[in-house]
XYZ file of C-alpha atoms in Angstrom:
695
model
C 92.328 145.291 89.149
C 91.162 143.621 92.284
C 89.647 145.229 95.326
C 92.353 146.307 97.832
C 90.534 144.633 100.742
C 90.326 141.355 98.836
C 93.988 141.650 97.900
C 94.884 142.110 101.559
C 92.903 139.027 102.585
C 94.481 136.886 99.894
C 97.971 138.049 100.810
C 97.205 137.323 104.457
C 96.161 133.819 103.453
C 99.346 133.414 101.444
C 101.359 134.644 104.421
C 99.783 131.831 106.434
C 101.500 129.319 104.171
C 105.145 128.429 104.440
C 107.505 129.007 101.515
C 106.665 125.692 99.842
C 102.919 126.227 100.170
C 103.126 129.754 98.857
C 105.076 128.456 95.883
C 102.410 125.865 95.132
C 99.726 128.548 95.202
C 101.888 130.684 92.898
C 100.736 134.120 94.025
C 103.223 136.946 93.804
C 103.293 139.472 96.661
C 104.315 142.215 94.236
C 101.473 141.519 91.820
C 98.349 143.472 92.735
C 96.217 142.006 89.918
C 94.819 139.261 92.129
C 91.936 138.531 89.738
C 94.501 136.974 87.379
C 96.069 134.766 90.043
C 95.860 130.988 89.925
C 92.552 129.705 91.305
C 90.948 133.159 91.590
C 87.764 134.255 89.819
C 86.384 137.768 90.115
C 83.182 139.592 89.339
C 83.337 143.387 88.961
C 86.711 143.393 90.672
C 85.631 141.386 93.717
C 86.858 137.867 94.449
C 83.903 135.468 94.162
C 85.633 132.091 93.752
C 88.779 130.502 95.154
C 89.766 127.054 93.827
C 92.975 125.598 95.242
C 91.789 121.998 95.056
C 94.402 119.262 94.721
C 97.304 121.693 94.911
C 99.362 119.333 97.091
C 99.397 121.768 99.965
C 100.326 119.845 103.096
C 99.932 120.083 106.819
C 103.457 121.416 106.895
C 102.604 124.312 104.586
C 99.482 125.433 106.417
C 99.012 127.546 109.521
C 95.764 127.619 111.446
C 94.919 131.294 110.857
C 95.276 131.169 107.070
C 91.725 130.080 106.157
C 90.316 132.648 108.569
C 91.780 135.320 106.299
C 89.674 134.010 103.431
C 86.570 134.491 105.565
C 87.128 138.235 105.241
C 86.412 138.152 101.494
C 82.915 139.667 101.518
C 81.902 138.522 98.036
C 83.437 135.036 98.054
C 80.754 132.620 96.848
C 82.733 129.459 96.090
C 85.607 127.997 98.120
C 87.405 124.783 97.118
C 90.377 123.643 99.209
C 89.755 119.928 98.688
C 92.465 117.263 98.607
C 95.277 119.184 100.219
C 95.938 117.527 103.578
C 95.307 120.785 105.472
C 94.945 120.504 109.241
C 93.670 122.455 112.209
C 90.320 123.979 113.066
C 88.149 125.575 110.419
C 87.115 129.164 111.276
C 83.706 129.422 112.919
C 82.776 132.783 111.405
C 83.193 134.860 108.272
C 82.327 134.017 104.650
C 79.129 136.112 104.547
C 78.406 135.501 100.832
C 79.510 131.875 100.643
C 77.332 129.481 98.619
C 79.486 126.446 97.859
C 82.212 125.055 100.139
C 84.375 122.002 99.435
C 87.106 121.247 101.959
C 86.960 117.453 101.541
C 90.004 115.202 101.878
C 91.949 117.271 104.364
C 92.724 116.857 108.051
C 90.543 119.541 109.647
C 89.542 118.860 113.244
C 87.124 120.175 115.834
C 83.501 121.208 115.211
C 82.341 121.297 111.621
C 81.839 124.691 109.881
C 78.188 125.743 109.826
C 78.474 129.280 108.381
C 75.698 130.796 110.512
C 76.163 134.182 108.864
C 75.875 132.834 105.324
C 72.225 132.977 104.236
C 72.945 131.608 100.756
C 74.856 128.417 101.597
C 73.706 125.595 99.285
C 76.561 123.065 99.223
C 78.837 121.997 102.082
C 81.250 119.117 101.456
C 83.538 118.259 104.373
C 84.034 114.576 103.476
C 87.217 112.884 104.653
C 88.349 115.081 107.518
C 88.458 114.576 111.282
C 85.628 116.870 112.331
C 84.060 115.602 115.543
C 81.292 116.202 118.047
C 77.677 116.634 117.030
C 76.034 118.033 113.914
C 74.706 121.595 114.103
C 71.452 121.059 112.229
C 69.897 124.330 113.394
C 72.589 126.486 111.796
C 72.785 124.378 108.645
C 69.067 124.394 107.957
C 68.863 128.181 108.402
C 70.296 128.382 104.869
C 68.749 127.031 101.659
C 71.195 124.124 101.819
C 70.794 121.430 99.145
C 73.860 119.241 99.637
C 75.420 118.132 102.942
C 78.331 115.715 102.575
C 79.688 114.859 106.017
C 81.059 111.376 105.208
C 84.175 109.847 106.790
C 84.651 112.102 109.783
C 84.484 111.440 113.528
C 80.980 112.649 114.381
C 79.315 110.914 117.308
C 76.046 110.870 119.210
C 72.549 110.554 117.807
C 71.460 111.795 114.409
C 69.909 115.064 115.572
C 66.329 116.047 114.932
C 65.842 119.107 112.763
C 66.804 117.925 109.283
C 63.129 118.249 108.419
C 63.716 122.009 108.437
C 66.085 121.651 105.471
C 63.228 121.929 103.002
C 65.474 122.058 99.927
C 67.916 119.324 100.946
C 68.679 116.904 98.079
C 71.741 115.002 99.323
C 72.450 113.936 102.908
C 75.681 111.998 103.445
C 76.528 111.093 107.047
C 78.205 107.749 106.338
C 81.450 106.563 107.871
C 81.088 108.228 111.262
C 80.261 107.019 114.779
C 76.615 108.047 114.931
C 74.325 106.054 117.205
C 70.663 105.706 118.138
C 67.593 105.521 115.933
C 66.619 107.802 113.083
C 64.646 110.911 114.068
C 61.074 111.051 112.797
C 61.522 114.316 110.949
C 64.215 112.776 108.766
C 61.339 111.167 106.881
C 59.779 114.562 106.125
C 62.445 116.138 103.899
C 60.377 116.710 100.754
C 63.213 117.065 98.208
C 65.573 114.359 99.522
C 67.103 112.259 96.755
C 70.248 110.702 98.266
C 70.280 109.322 101.822
C 73.617 107.776 102.804
C 74.029 106.698 106.438
C 76.080 103.516 106.077
C 78.929 102.497 108.367
C 77.674 103.995 111.595
C 76.212 102.359 114.692
C 72.596 103.260 114.071
C 69.887 101.013 115.470
C 66.143 100.668 115.870
C 63.586 99.828 113.223
C 62.930 101.511 109.900
C 59.760 103.579 109.931
C 56.993 103.158 107.376
C 57.294 106.907 106.884
C 60.259 106.064 104.643
C 57.625 105.859 101.925
C 57.045 109.616 102.269
C 60.428 110.328 100.665
C 58.987 109.901 97.207
C 61.912 111.520 95.379
C 64.607 109.218 96.768
C 66.935 107.691 94.191
C 69.472 106.196 96.624
C 69.107 104.686 100.110
C 72.228 103.315 101.777
C 71.812 102.243 105.406
C 74.278 99.337 105.248
C 76.682 98.333 108.021
C 74.558 99.492 110.932
C 72.417 97.686 113.498
C 68.903 98.309 112.225
C 66.436 95.568 113.170
C 62.861 94.511 112.524
C 61.110 94.140 109.184
C 61.901 96.100 106.055
C 58.840 98.355 105.638
C 56.816 97.395 102.586
C 56.511 100.943 101.241
C 58.602 100.883 98.080
C 55.583 101.256 95.841
C 55.729 104.959 96.736
C 59.414 105.273 95.805
C 59.011 105.216 92.048
C 62.337 106.986 91.442
C 64.451 104.650 93.589
C 67.515 103.335 91.769
C 69.686 101.906 94.546
C 68.756 100.241 97.857
C 71.510 99.011 100.179
C 70.473 97.585 103.552
C 73.335 95.085 103.831
C 74.897 94.044 107.147
C 72.163 94.927 109.587
C 69.901 92.805 111.778
C 66.797 92.989 109.628
C 64.353 90.087 109.580
C 61.039 89.104 108.030
C 60.400 88.519 104.366
C 61.415 90.387 101.243
C 59.032 93.321 100.754
C 56.732 92.632 97.826
C 56.655 96.309 96.890
C 60.300 96.156 95.765
C 58.896 94.845 92.501
C 57.104 98.190 92.029
C 60.249 100.286 91.590
C 60.697 100.511 87.815
C 63.965 102.484 88.059
C 65.650 100.069 90.484
C 69.147 99.035 89.458
C 70.852 97.837 92.656
C 69.413 95.877 95.605
C 71.767 94.716 98.365
C 70.193 92.966 101.351
C 73.068 90.647 102.237
C 74.028 89.618 105.744
C 70.717 90.036 107.520
C 68.202 87.487 108.827
C 65.639 87.682 106.058
C 63.514 84.593 105.608
C 60.796 83.179 103.398
C 60.950 82.686 99.664
C 62.345 84.931 96.944
C 59.293 86.965 95.999
C 60.846 89.502 93.665
C 58.852 89.823 90.432
C 61.404 90.752 87.820
C 58.866 91.358 85.096
C 58.582 94.949 86.375
C 62.281 95.412 87.158
C 63.627 95.802 83.673
C 66.666 97.809 84.813
C 67.833 95.688 87.757
C 71.468 94.712 87.256
C 72.674 93.862 90.791
C 70.724 91.707 93.255
C 72.483 90.575 96.428
C 70.544 88.646 99.079
C 73.465 86.516 100.261
C 73.894 85.415 103.881
C 70.266 85.305 104.970
C 67.855 82.423 105.645
C 65.834 82.483 102.435
C 64.186 79.152 101.658
C 62.604 77.255 98.815
C 63.571 77.053 95.170
C 64.781 79.869 92.962
C 61.637 81.108 91.204
C 61.852 80.871 87.390
C 60.527 84.449 87.113
C 63.804 85.729 88.585
C 65.245 85.185 85.119
C 62.929 87.930 83.844
C 65.506 90.401 85.169
C 67.352 90.125 81.893
C 69.685 93.040 82.708
C 71.143 91.288 85.784
C 74.921 91.372 85.794
C 75.586 90.227 89.361
C 73.454 87.786 91.330
C 74.403 86.632 94.829
C 72.179 84.174 96.685
C 74.999 82.547 98.657
C 74.644 81.206 102.185
C 70.893 80.811 102.362
C 68.728 77.694 102.644
C 67.668 77.475 99.038
C 67.275 74.102 97.394
C 66.190 72.292 94.256
C 67.563 72.642 90.754
C 68.556 75.747 88.869
C 65.618 76.876 86.704
C 65.856 76.326 82.974
C 64.805 79.956 82.568
C 68.247 81.090 83.749
C 69.300 80.697 80.114
C 67.659 84.099 79.604
C 70.136 85.919 81.884
C 72.377 86.754 78.967
C 73.891 89.808 80.690
C 74.895 87.906 83.853
C 78.591 88.150 84.656
C 78.827 87.044 88.297
C 76.815 84.289 90.001
C 77.333 82.947 93.517
C 75.099 80.225 94.952
C 77.549 79.082 97.635
C 76.294 77.336 100.753
C 72.787 76.264 99.786
C 71.218 72.888 99.071
C 71.080 72.856 95.290
C 71.098 69.565 93.414
C 71.928 68.276 89.933
C 75.208 69.957 89.048
C 75.080 68.533 85.532
C 71.775 70.267 84.820
C 72.988 73.520 86.375
C 76.104 73.625 84.189
C 74.138 72.782 81.074
C 71.843 75.746 81.777
C 74.588 78.199 82.749
C 76.807 77.397 79.762
C 74.344 79.387 77.644
C 75.248 82.667 79.403
C 77.713 84.360 77.041
C 78.944 86.980 79.525
C 79.407 84.790 82.610
C 82.917 85.313 83.997
C 82.621 84.238 87.657
C 80.731 81.175 88.883
C 80.879 80.149 92.555
C 78.924 77.018 93.521
C 80.798 75.931 96.664
C 79.099 73.671 99.210
C 76.180 72.413 97.130
C 75.400 69.146 95.309
C 76.549 67.121 98.309
C 74.472 64.041 97.609
C 77.304 62.064 96.043
C 77.022 63.565 92.574
C 79.619 62.952 89.886
C 81.544 65.734 88.205
C 79.949 66.114 84.739
C 82.366 64.864 82.102
C 80.635 65.802 78.856
C 77.807 67.900 77.447
C 79.456 71.163 78.561
C 80.587 73.387 75.700
C 80.041 76.995 76.858
C 81.735 79.220 79.442
C 84.022 80.775 76.829
C 84.510 83.912 78.961
C 84.788 82.136 82.319
C 87.589 83.513 84.484
C 86.694 82.288 87.974
C 85.225 78.808 88.542
C 84.729 77.404 92.033
C 83.189 73.997 92.703
C 84.782 73.392 96.107
C 83.431 71.268 98.963
C 80.694 69.599 96.935
C 81.703 65.964 97.669
C 81.910 65.389 93.922
C 83.076 62.058 92.527
C 84.984 61.480 89.323
C 88.020 63.060 87.711
C 89.065 66.439 86.356
C 86.525 67.059 83.557
C 87.985 67.394 80.045
C 85.699 70.323 79.137
C 87.805 72.569 81.389
C 90.521 72.636 78.729
C 88.253 74.701 76.458
C 88.010 77.508 79.050
C 90.812 79.567 77.561
C 90.092 82.626 79.742
C 90.100 80.685 83.021
C 92.283 82.378 85.625
C 91.064 80.907 88.936
C 90.079 77.249 89.411
C 89.092 75.772 92.783
C 87.781 72.198 92.925
C 89.169 71.443 96.390
C 87.500 69.352 99.096
C 85.837 66.887 96.779
C 86.307 63.149 96.193
C 88.009 63.454 92.827
C 90.677 60.945 91.835
C 92.975 59.984 88.994
C 95.988 61.785 87.628
C 96.094 65.534 87.126
C 95.805 66.063 83.341
C 98.814 67.816 81.744
C 96.570 70.125 79.695
C 95.562 71.922 82.899
C 98.970 73.573 82.972
C 98.561 74.714 79.375
C 95.711 77.148 80.103
C 97.529 80.398 79.432
C 95.495 82.602 81.783
C 95.370 80.216 84.741
C 97.340 81.437 87.752
C 95.352 80.139 90.751
C 94.755 76.382 91.100
C 93.393 74.681 94.210
C 93.036 70.895 93.885
C 93.644 70.181 97.568
C 91.847 67.610 99.691
C 90.995 65.150 96.963
C 92.548 61.798 96.025
C 94.584 62.781 92.989
C 97.474 60.416 92.351
C 100.493 60.054 90.111
C 103.228 62.555 89.459
C 102.848 66.267 88.913
C 102.599 67.115 85.206
C 105.634 69.002 83.927
C 103.287 71.555 82.363
C 102.670 72.971 85.853
C 106.213 74.333 85.765
C 105.651 76.000 82.392
C 102.501 78.034 83.105
C 102.780 81.235 81.094
C 100.876 83.316 83.626
C 103.422 82.432 86.335
C 106.549 82.874 84.261
C 106.243 85.953 82.085
C 103.185 87.893 83.241
C 101.294 88.890 86.344
C 98.758 86.152 85.906
C 96.110 88.354 87.400
C 96.023 90.895 84.636
C 92.494 89.980 83.664
C 91.040 92.597 85.993
C 87.623 90.944 85.973
C 85.893 93.099 88.523
C 83.069 91.614 90.531
C 81.837 95.059 91.474
C 79.931 95.244 94.717
C 80.121 91.488 95.275
C 83.533 90.513 96.594
C 84.666 86.961 96.056
C 85.654 85.364 99.326
C 87.715 82.455 100.541
C 86.725 80.761 103.758
C 88.523 77.587 104.662
C 86.595 74.436 105.441
C 84.976 74.269 108.877
C 85.120 78.036 109.308
C 81.501 78.615 108.371
C 80.635 79.404 111.951
C 82.781 82.501 111.827
C 81.418 83.703 108.516
C 84.704 85.428 107.821
C 86.942 85.192 104.832
C 89.507 86.868 102.679
C 87.774 88.953 100.043
C 88.851 89.640 96.482
C 86.795 91.967 94.317
C 88.930 91.728 91.222
C 91.281 89.168 89.751
C 94.331 91.300 90.439
C 93.714 90.727 94.161
C 94.200 86.955 93.953
C 97.575 85.550 95.024
C 99.022 83.358 92.287
C 98.908 79.891 93.832
C 99.344 76.158 93.285
C 97.565 74.413 96.161
C 97.782 70.636 95.804
C 97.928 69.511 99.426
C 96.195 66.473 100.896
C 96.239 64.199 97.887
C 98.182 61.046 96.935
C 100.728 62.623 94.615
C 104.113 60.949 94.239
C 107.449 61.499 92.579
C 109.975 64.238 93.031
C 109.474 67.953 93.357
C 110.327 69.244 89.917
C 113.397 71.520 89.776
C 111.708 73.421 86.960
C 109.315 74.933 89.514
C 112.088 77.498 89.783
C 110.807 79.058 86.563
C 107.619 80.247 88.253
C 108.976 83.603 89.312
C 105.454 85.049 89.707
C 104.113 82.311 92.004
C 103.204 83.410 95.525
C 101.989 80.154 97.080
C 103.246 76.594 96.506
C 101.497 74.077 98.778
C 102.420 70.423 98.246
C 101.900 69.288 101.843
C 100.389 65.945 102.879
C 101.306 63.952 99.792
C 103.922 61.263 99.064
C 106.614 63.289 97.352
C 110.127 61.966 97.732
C 113.666 62.962 96.895
C 115.436 66.238 97.664
C 114.172 69.794 97.830
C 115.478 71.296 94.571
C 117.938 74.133 94.904
C 116.170 75.763 91.935
C 113.215 76.721 94.134
C 115.337 79.657 95.270
C 114.628 81.249 91.878
C 110.917 81.677 92.751
C 111.507 85.271 93.706
C 107.871 86.128 94.509
C 107.236 83.108 96.737
C 105.572 83.854 100.069
C 104.327 80.417 101.104
C 106.192 77.122 100.614
C 104.565 74.132 102.311
C 106.177 70.727 101.847
C 105.096 69.212 105.174
C 104.172 65.539 105.642
C 105.876 64.027 102.625
C 108.890 61.710 102.290
C 111.484 64.264 101.258
C 115.137 63.621 102.027
C 118.460 65.386 101.876
C 119.198 68.856 103.196
C 117.326 72.142 102.989
C 119.085 74.191 100.286
C 120.785 77.189 101.844
C 119.903 79.162 98.707
C 116.295 79.363 99.947
C 117.429 82.165 102.247
C 117.365 84.334 99.113
C 113.549 84.203 99.100
C 113.037 87.586 100.689
C 109.235 87.482 100.597
C 108.905 84.033 102.164
C 106.642 84.349 105.211
C 105.573 80.721 105.629
C 107.879 77.709 105.251
C 106.908 74.249 106.478
C 108.913 71.065 105.941
C 107.769 69.234 109.065
C 107.482 65.442 109.076
C 109.785 64.446 106.268
C 113.209 62.736 106.333
C 115.364 65.790 105.947
C 118.864 65.974 107.384
C 121.687 68.399 107.909
C 121.529 71.920 109.234
C 118.632 74.330 108.899
C 119.829 77.308 106.859
C 120.490 80.462 108.824
C 119.730 84.021 107.864
C 117.118 85.753 105.792
C 113.527 84.811 106.461
C 114.628 81.570 108.117
C 115.273 83.513 111.289
C 111.498 84.101 111.561
C 110.309 80.473 111.223
C 109.196 78.475 114.254
C 110.502 75.146 115.499
C 107.222 73.488 114.596
C 107.819 74.069 110.913
C 110.863 71.748 111.020
C 109.540 69.132 113.484
C 109.501 65.426 112.698
C 112.846 65.344 110.871
C 115.146 63.395 113.250
C 118.346 64.190 111.335
C 117.578 67.875 110.811
C 119.355 70.209 113.241
C 119.795 73.839 114.130
C 123.512 74.447 113.840
C 123.540 77.217 116.421
C 121.604 75.372 119.104
C 122.909 71.908 118.173
C 119.359 70.597 118.676
C 117.648 68.258 116.243
C 114.013 67.747 115.369
C 113.105 64.336 116.681
C 109.989 62.673 115.375
C 108.149 63.313 118.619
C 104.470 63.289 117.824
C 103.554 63.826 121.464
C 105.551 67.050 121.510
C 103.980 68.391 118.337
C 100.474 67.368 119.226
C 100.314 68.243 122.871
C 97.194 70.295 122.372
C 93.903 69.323 120.790
C 94.569 71.404 117.703
C 97.924 71.873 116.043
C 97.629 75.324 114.580
C 95.145 77.933 113.596
C 95.937 79.756 110.443
C 94.875 83.017 108.858
C 95.891 84.770 105.745
C 96.196 88.536 105.526
C 97.042 89.843 102.048
C 98.736 93.228 102.009
C 100.370 95.355 99.395
C 103.788 94.593 97.965
C 106.598 97.050 98.527
C 110.276 96.828 99.120
C 111.580 96.720 102.661
C 114.480 94.571 103.881
C 113.709 90.889 103.766
C 110.827 91.918 101.578
C 107.934 90.907 103.754
C 105.733 93.727 102.560
C 103.545 91.416 100.540
C 102.172 89.941 103.703
C 99.616 87.325 104.284
C 100.021 86.374 107.922
C 99.393 82.744 107.350
C 98.715 80.904 110.592
C 98.677 77.373 109.242
C 97.863 74.129 110.986
C 99.503 70.904 109.811
C 98.854 71.371 106.117
C 99.205 74.947 105.041
C 96.192 75.931 102.992
C 93.276 73.603 103.548
C 90.530 73.831 101.119
C 89.602 77.217 100.059
C 86.094 77.698 98.972
C 84.226 80.777 97.960
C 81.421 82.335 99.859
C 80.013 85.795 100.070
C 80.914 87.629 103.171
C 79.938 91.033 104.193
C 82.417 93.546 104.943
C 82.595 94.944 101.503
C 85.806 97.220 100.972
C 87.223 96.910 104.520
C 88.036 93.572 106.165
C 90.516 91.151 104.564
C 91.245 88.050 106.653
C 90.842 84.243 106.972
C 90.231 82.496 110.317
C 89.969 78.713 110.417
C 89.617 76.123 113.143
C 90.100 72.455 112.240
C 90.036 69.580 114.736
C 93.348 67.723 114.935
C 91.822 64.284 115.175
C 90.011 64.784 111.885
C 93.254 65.981 110.347
C 95.069 62.892 111.657
C 92.403 60.584 110.212
C 92.687 62.425 106.905
C 96.418 61.823 106.807
C 96.520 58.294 108.110
C 93.408 56.820 106.532
C 92.865 59.106 103.547
C 89.323 59.958 104.573
C 87.581 62.683 102.614
C 85.128 65.372 103.747
């Protein structure tokens, strides 16, 4: 049996649901044995726990007064309504015996519940709602609360003083709100605090040395705020610290020496600040460190050999600093390392670096963009490792030579970018025989000859997804930023291989011959960029079989004949550029062709729009009336199936040659901003095309 008063409250709650919601709960109005109902637990006939989590209740099945009925259950200790999409205000009173509340992942609005009449409240999780206003610290700290999870709501104003009164508080999560101002002093006096998560707010000011008083902290996440000043050198007192994330702030000064005194430390993320000086971390004491990210700062000097003493490192990001010299020989000891990015520094001796790194058996992602720019030659021999390599980027390094033969032994290679170098010679046919390879960028080099037929037979682009490797890079997203966009520091981020668009980017070379009809086999290819070469002959009708194609750039070649009308079948095509060829006839009508601009057909005197009876004269002055021809950006969204199919969208805003030189660099905006913005001067582009200059 269940208490009649409890039964009445539960039935009142059920009455507050519509017919569908009541069915999902599954309570019968004629059944008085409420202690046997779904989600109900009783003690001595009184309801003490209600768990309706993830019951697929919706905003349409919930009425605002329903939860208030539950507040009348005098013995209710645990309430879980999480992941239901419930909306409205949460009742401000009731629940006298409540201890644990989880209403996360709903749509509750208004002030947050504080349960002022509940002296035993220990856990309150309201993550992922739309609660707003300030935080009622006074009411919360009147209870022996241990866990406060207020993430991803709409709270605003300063972090209030008073948390120091929560003497038993272990976890404080206020991340993902709109909180402002500096941290109150008494926040540093919570004796039992273990998790402090304040990221993704608008907090500012400096970090107090009193941070060292929180001796039981295991996690500190203050990333994506506006904190400034030095990082206090107090970590010697935080012996239990496992994770420190201060990324994307305005911190300056040097790396705190005391970081080396945290024996439990596993994760350090300091990226995107203004930290300077040398890398002073002493890894001999950091035996558990597996993730170190100091990318996008102004660190100087050489990489200290002792950094290789962190033998458990799996991810290491030192990109976009001012480091220089050669890679230490001691890096051979980083046998656990999976991801390494050194993009945008001043490192030298690529041959030595590769000979060291080939000894790392678990290395899957290596990004060395924008280094070795002293006229070095691509190493051709002496490289035998990298058996697990999946992502290799050596873009924008001004390398001389040809495609190195040792690449053909990288059987797991999925992504290869050697763009913006000074490489020459023919593209070797074996490159198309690498079964896992689905992303190739060879653009902005001096490759010559015809395209190898093996490029039209790539297994990853015919029969499989190509990106099935799922090589996660964890908390260190790979990023593309096109050449000359370093001033913006923005790029398109990929944190696993499945995020990469399958692509063949061969623009700005000296390739000749016809466009192979057998490209039509590549039904999984998303981007085909052959612009700014010397291809001739017709556009093959078979290209219409490339059903996943989103970008087709054939601009600035010597193509002739008409544009196949069958290309209108490419429902996902969002970028099509055939400008400055010798095409003739009518531009196809219908499908995605109705969305393309005049500029994408310019420079073809015999090519006409049948409806307007206008033709695209080779009028350079018309196309180049402004200083720059086009700014492009690429926004990758999720595939779905609307008419004309443009639900796999990268809004590609291309200038004359569609995808100029992608190179990797670490960018901050981890999980939330995916975009590419590039500005390239037209005169430089014209010199590139007319005189074959190289960056």
